[in-house]
N, CA, C and O atoms as a MOPAC input file, in Angstrom:
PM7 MOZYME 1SCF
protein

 N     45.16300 1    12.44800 1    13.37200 1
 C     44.54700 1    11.39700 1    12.58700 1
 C     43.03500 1    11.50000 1    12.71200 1
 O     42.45000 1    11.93400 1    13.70400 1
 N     42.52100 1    11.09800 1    11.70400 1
 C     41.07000 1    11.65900 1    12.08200 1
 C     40.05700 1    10.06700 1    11.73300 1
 O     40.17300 1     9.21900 1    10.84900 1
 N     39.19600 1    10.19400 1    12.76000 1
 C     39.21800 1     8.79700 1    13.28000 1
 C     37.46700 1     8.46300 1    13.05400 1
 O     36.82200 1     9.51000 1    13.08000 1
 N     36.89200 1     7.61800 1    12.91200 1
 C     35.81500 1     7.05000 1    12.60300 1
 C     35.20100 1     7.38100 1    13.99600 1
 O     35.81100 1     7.04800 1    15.01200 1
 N     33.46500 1     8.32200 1    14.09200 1
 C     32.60200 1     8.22400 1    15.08000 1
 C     31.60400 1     7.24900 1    14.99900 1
 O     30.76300 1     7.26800 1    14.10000 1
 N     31.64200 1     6.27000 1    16.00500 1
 C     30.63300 1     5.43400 1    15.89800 1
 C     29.44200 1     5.78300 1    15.53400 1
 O     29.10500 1     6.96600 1    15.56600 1
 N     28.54300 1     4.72000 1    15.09400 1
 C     27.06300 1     4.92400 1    15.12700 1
 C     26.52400 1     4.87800 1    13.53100 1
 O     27.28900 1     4.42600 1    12.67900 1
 N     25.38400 1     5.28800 1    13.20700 1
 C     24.77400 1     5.45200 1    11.80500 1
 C     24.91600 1     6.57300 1    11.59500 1
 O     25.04500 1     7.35200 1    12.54000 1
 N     24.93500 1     6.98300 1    10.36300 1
 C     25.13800 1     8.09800 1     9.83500 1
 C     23.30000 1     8.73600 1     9.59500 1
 O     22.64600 1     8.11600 1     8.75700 1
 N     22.82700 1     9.53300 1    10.09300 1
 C     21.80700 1     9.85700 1     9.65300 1
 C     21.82900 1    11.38900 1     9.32300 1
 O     22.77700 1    12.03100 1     9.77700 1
 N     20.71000 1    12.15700 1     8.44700 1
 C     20.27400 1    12.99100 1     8.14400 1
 C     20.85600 1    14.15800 1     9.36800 1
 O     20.52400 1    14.19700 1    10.55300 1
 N     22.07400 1    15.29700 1     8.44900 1
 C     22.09100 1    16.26500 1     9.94200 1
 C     23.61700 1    16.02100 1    10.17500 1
 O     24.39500 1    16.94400 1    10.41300 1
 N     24.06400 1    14.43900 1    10.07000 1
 C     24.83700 1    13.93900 1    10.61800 1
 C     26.53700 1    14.80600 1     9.59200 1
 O     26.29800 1    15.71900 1     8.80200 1
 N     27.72100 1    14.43300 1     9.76000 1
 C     29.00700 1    14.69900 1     8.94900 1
 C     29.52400 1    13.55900 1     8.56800 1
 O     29.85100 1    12.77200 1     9.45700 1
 N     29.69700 1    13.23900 1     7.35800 1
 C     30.83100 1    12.19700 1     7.27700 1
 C     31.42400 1    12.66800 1     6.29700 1
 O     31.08900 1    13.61300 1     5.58400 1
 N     32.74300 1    11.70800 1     6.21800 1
 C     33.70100 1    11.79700 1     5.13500 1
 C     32.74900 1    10.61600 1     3.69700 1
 O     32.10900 1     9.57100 1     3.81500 1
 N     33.07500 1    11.39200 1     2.58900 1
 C     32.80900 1    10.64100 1     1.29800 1
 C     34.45800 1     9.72600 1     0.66900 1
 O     35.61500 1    10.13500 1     0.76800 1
 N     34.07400 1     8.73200 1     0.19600 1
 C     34.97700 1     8.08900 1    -0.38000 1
 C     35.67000 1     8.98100 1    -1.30600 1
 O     36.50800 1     8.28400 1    -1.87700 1
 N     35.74200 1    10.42300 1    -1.82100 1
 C     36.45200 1    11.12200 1    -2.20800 1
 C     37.45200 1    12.19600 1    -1.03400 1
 O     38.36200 1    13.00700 1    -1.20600 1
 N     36.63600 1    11.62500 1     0.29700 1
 C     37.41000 1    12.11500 1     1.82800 1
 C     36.08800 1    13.57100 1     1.79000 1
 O     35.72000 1    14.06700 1     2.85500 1
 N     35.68800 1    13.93200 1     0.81400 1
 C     35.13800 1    15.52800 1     1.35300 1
 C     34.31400 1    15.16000 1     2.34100 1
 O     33.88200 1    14.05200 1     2.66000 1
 N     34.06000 1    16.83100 1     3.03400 1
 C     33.27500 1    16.22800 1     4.35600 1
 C     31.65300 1    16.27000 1     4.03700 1
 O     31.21700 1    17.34500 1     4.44900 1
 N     31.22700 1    15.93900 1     3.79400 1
 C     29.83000 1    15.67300 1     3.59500 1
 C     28.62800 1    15.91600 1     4.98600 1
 O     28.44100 1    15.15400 1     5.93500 1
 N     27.87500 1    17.37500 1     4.65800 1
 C     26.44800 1    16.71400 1     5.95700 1
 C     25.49100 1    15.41500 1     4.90400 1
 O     25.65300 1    15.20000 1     3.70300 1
 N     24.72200 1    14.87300 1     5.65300 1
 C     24.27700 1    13.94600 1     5.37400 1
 C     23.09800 1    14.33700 1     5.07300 1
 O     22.73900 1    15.33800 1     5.69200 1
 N     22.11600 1    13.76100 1     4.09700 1
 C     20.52200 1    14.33100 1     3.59100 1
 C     19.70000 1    13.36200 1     2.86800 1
 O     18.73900 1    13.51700 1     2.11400 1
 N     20.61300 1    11.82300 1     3.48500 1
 C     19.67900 1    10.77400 1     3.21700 1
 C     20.35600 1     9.25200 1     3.04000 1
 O     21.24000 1     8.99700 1     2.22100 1
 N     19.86000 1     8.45000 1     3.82100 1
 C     20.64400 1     7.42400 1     4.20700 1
 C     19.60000 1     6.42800 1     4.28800 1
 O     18.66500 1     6.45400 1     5.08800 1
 N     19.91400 1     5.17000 1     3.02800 1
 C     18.81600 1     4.31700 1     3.39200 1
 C     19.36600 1     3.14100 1     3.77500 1
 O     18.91000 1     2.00800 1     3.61600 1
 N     20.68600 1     3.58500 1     4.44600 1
 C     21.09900 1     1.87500 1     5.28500 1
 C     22.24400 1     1.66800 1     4.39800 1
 O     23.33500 1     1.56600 1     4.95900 1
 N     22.19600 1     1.55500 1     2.64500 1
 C     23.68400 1     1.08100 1     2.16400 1
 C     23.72700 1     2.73000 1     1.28000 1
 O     24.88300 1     3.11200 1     1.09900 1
 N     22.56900 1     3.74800 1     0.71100 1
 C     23.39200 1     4.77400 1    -0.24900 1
 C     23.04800 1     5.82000 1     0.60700 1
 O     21.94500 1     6.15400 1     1.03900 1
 N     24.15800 1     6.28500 1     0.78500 1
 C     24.26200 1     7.33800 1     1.59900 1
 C     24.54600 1     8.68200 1     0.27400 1
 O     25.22500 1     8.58500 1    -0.74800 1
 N     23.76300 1     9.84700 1     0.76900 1
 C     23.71000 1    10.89800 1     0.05400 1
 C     24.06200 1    12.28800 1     0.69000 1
 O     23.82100 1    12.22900 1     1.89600 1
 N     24.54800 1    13.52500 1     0.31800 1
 C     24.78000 1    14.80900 1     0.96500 1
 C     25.25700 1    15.82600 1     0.17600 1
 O     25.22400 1    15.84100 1    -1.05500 1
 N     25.79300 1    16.85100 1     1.04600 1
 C     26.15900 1    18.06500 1     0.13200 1
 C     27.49400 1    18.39700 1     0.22700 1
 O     27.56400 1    18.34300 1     1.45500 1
 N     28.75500 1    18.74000 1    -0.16900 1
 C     29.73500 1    18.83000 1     0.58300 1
 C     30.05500 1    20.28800 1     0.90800 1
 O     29.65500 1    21.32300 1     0.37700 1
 N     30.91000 1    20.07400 1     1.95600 1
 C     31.07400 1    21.06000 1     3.01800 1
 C     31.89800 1    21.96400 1     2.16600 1
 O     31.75100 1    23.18600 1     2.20300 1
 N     32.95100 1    21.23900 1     1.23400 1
 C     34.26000 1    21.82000 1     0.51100 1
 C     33.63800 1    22.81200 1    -0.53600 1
 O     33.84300 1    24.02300 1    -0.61100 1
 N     32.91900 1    22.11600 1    -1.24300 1
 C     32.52000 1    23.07000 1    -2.39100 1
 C     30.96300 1    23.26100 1    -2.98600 1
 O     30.34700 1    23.60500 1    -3.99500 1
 N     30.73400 1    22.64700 1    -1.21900 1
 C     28.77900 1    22.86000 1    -1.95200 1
 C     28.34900 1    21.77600 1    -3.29100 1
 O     27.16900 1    21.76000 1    -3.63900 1
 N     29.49500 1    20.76600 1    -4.10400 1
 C     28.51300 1    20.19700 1    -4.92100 1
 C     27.88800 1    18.83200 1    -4.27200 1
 O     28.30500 1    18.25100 1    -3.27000 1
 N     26.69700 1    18.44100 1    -5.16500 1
 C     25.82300 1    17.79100 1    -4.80100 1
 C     25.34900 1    16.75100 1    -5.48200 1
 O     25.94400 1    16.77300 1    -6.55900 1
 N     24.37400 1    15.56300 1    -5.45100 1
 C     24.33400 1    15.29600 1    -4.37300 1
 C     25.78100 1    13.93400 1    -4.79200 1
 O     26.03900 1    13.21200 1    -5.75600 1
 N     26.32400 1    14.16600 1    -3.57000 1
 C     27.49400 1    13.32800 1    -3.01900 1
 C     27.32800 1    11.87300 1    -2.88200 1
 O     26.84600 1    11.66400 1    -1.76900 1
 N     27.50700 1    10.82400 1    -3.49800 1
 C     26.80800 1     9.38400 1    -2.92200 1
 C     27.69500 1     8.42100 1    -3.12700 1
 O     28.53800 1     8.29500 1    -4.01500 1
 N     27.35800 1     7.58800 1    -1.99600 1
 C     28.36800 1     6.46200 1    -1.50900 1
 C     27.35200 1     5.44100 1    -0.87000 1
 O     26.23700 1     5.60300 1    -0.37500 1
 N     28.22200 1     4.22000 1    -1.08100 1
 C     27.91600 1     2.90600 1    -0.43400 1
 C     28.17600 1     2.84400 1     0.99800 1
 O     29.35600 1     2.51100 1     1.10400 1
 N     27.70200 1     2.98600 1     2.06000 1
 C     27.73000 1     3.03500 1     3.50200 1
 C     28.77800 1     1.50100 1     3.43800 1
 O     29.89400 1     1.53400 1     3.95700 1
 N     28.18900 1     0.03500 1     2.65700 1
 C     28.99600 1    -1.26000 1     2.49800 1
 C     30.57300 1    -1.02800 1     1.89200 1
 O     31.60100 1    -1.58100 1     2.28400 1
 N     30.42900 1    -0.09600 1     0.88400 1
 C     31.31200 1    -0.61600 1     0.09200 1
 C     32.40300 1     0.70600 1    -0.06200 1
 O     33.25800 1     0.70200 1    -0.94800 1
 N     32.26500 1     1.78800 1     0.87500 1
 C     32.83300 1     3.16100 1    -0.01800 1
 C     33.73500 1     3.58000 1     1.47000 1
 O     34.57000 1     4.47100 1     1.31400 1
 N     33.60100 1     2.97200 1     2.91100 1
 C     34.65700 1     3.48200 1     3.30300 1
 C     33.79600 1     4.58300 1     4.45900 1
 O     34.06400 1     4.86600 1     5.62700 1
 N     32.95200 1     4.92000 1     3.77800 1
 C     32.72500 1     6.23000 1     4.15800 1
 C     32.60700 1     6.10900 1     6.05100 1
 O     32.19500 1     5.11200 1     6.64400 1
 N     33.14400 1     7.54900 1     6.78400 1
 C     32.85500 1     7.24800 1     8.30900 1
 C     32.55700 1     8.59500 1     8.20600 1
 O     32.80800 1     9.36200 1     7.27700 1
 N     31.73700 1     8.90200 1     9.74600 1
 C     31.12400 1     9.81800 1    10.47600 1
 C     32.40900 1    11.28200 1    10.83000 1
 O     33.60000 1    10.97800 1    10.89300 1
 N     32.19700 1    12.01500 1    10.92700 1
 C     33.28000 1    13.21900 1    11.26100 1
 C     33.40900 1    14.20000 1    12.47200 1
 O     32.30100 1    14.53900 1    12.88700 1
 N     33.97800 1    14.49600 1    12.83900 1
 C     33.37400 1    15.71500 1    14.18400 1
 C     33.67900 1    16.76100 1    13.24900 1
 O     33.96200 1    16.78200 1    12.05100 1
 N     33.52100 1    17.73000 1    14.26000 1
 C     33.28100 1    19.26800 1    13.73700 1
 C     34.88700 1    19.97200 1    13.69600 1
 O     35.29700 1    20.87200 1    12.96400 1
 N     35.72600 1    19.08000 1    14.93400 1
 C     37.27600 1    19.69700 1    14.29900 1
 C     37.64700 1    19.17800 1    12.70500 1
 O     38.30700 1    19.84500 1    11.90800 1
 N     37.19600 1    18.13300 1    12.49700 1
 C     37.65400 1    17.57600 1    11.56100 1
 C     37.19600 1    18.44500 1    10.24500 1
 O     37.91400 1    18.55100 1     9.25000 1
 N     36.42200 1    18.80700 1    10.32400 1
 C     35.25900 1    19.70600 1     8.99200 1
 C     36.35400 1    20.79300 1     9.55200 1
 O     37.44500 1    20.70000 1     8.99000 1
 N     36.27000 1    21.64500 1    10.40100 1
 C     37.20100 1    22.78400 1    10.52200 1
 C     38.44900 1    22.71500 1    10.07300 1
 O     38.95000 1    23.66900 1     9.47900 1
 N     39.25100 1    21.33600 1    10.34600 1
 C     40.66500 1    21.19300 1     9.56400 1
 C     40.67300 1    21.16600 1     7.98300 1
 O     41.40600 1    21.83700 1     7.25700 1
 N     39.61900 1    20.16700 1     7.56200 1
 C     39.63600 1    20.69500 1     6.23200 1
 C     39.07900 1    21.49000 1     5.56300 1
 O     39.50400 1    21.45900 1     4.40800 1
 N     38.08600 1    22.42200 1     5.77400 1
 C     38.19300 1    24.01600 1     5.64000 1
 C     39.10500 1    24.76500 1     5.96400 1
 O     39.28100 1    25.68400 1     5.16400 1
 N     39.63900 1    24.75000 1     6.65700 1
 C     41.38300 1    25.45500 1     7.26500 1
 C     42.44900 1    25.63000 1     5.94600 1
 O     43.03700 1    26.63500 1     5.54800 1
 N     42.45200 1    24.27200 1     5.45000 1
 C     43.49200 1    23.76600 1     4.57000 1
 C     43.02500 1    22.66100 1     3.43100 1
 O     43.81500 1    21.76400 1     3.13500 1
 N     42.19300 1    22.71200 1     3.02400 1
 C     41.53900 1    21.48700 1     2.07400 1
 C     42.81600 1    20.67000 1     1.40200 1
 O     42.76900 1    19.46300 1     1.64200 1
 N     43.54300 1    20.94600 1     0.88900 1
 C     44.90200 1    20.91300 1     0.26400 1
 C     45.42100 1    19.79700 1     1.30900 1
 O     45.30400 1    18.69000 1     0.78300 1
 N     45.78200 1    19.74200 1     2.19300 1
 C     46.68800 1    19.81600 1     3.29000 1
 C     45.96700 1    18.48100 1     3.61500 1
 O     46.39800 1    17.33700 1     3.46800 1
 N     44.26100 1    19.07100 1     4.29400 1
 C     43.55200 1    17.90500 1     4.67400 1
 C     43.52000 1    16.71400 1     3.19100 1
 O     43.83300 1    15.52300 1     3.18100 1
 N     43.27000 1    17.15100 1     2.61900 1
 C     43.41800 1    15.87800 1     1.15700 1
 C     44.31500 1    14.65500 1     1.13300 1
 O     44.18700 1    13.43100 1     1.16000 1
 N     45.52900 1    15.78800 1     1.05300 1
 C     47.13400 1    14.88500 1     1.14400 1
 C     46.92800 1    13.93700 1     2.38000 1
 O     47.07100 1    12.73600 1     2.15300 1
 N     46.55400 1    14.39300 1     3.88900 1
 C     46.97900 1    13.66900 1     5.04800 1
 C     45.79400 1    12.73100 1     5.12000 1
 O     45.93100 1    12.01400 1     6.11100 1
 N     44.73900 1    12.47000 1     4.48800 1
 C     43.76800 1    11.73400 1     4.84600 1
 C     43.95300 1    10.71400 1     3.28500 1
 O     43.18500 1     9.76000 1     3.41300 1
 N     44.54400 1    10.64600 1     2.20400 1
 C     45.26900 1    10.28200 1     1.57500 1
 C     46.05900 1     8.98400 1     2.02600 1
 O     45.82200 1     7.78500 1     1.87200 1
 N     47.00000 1     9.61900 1     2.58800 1
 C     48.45700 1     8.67000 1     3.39200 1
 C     47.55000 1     8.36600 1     4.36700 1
 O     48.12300 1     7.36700 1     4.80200 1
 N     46.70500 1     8.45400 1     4.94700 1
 C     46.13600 1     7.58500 1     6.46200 1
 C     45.52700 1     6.49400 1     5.98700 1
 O     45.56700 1     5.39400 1     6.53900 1
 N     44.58100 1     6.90600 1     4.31000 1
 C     44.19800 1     5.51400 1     4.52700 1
 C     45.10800 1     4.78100 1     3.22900 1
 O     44.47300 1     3.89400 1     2.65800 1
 N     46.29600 1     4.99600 1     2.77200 1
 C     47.55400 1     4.06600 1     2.19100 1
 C     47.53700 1     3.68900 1     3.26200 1
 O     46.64700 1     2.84400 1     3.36500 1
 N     48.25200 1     3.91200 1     4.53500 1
 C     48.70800 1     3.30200 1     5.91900 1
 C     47.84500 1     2.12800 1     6.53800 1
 O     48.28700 1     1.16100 1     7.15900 1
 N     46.05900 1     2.51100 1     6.13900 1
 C     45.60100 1     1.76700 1     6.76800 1
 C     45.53000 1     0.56700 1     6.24000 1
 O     45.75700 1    -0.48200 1     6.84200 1
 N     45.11400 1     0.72000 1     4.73900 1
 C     44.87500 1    -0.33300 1     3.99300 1
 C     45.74300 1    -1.13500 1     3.61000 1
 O     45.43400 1    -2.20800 1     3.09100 1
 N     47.35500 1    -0.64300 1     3.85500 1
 C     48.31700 1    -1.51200 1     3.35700 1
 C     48.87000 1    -1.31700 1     2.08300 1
 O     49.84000 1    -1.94100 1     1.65400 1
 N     48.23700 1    -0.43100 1     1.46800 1
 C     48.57600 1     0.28900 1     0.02900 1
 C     49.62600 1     0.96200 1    -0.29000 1
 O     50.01200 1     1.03100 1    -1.45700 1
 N     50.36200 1     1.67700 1     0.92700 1
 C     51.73500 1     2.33500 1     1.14900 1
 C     52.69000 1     1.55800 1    -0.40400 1
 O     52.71300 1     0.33400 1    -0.53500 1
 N     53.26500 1     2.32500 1    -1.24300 1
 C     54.12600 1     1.88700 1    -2.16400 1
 C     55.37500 1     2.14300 1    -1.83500 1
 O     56.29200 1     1.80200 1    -2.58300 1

């Protein structure tokens, strides 16, 4: 399960985008967070830090979904149906 790293997301930093890709980070002004993604290089990536979900990543996590993007999609998918209660 791949799990939220505390803290702010700053410049440098990994997070997941509300589309799940893994995103480095290249500009964060507190609520729009911006980056490049790891998956396919497009750019720039942007989300609501308030409103989009988005969390911080480690480096297994970027490695799992480079491994398997496919795979990682589907399972981060069903984690957050599970979380949110959305499960049909």
């Amino acid at each position: 399960m791949t799990g939220d790293r505390p803290g702010r997301i700053s410049p440098g930093d990994i997070y997941e985008d509300c589309s799940f890709h893994p995103v480095l980070c290249t500009f964060n002004d507190g609520d729009q967070i911006e980056g490049i993604s790891l998956i396919d290089a497009s750019m720039p990536r942007a989300c609501s830090v308030a409103f989009c979900g988005v969390i911080k990543l480690s480096i297994d996590d970027v490695v799992a979904a480079r491994t398997d993007w496919p795979a990682y999609l589907d399972r981060r998918k069903a984690e957050f149906e599970r979380e949110s209660g959305s499960e049909a």
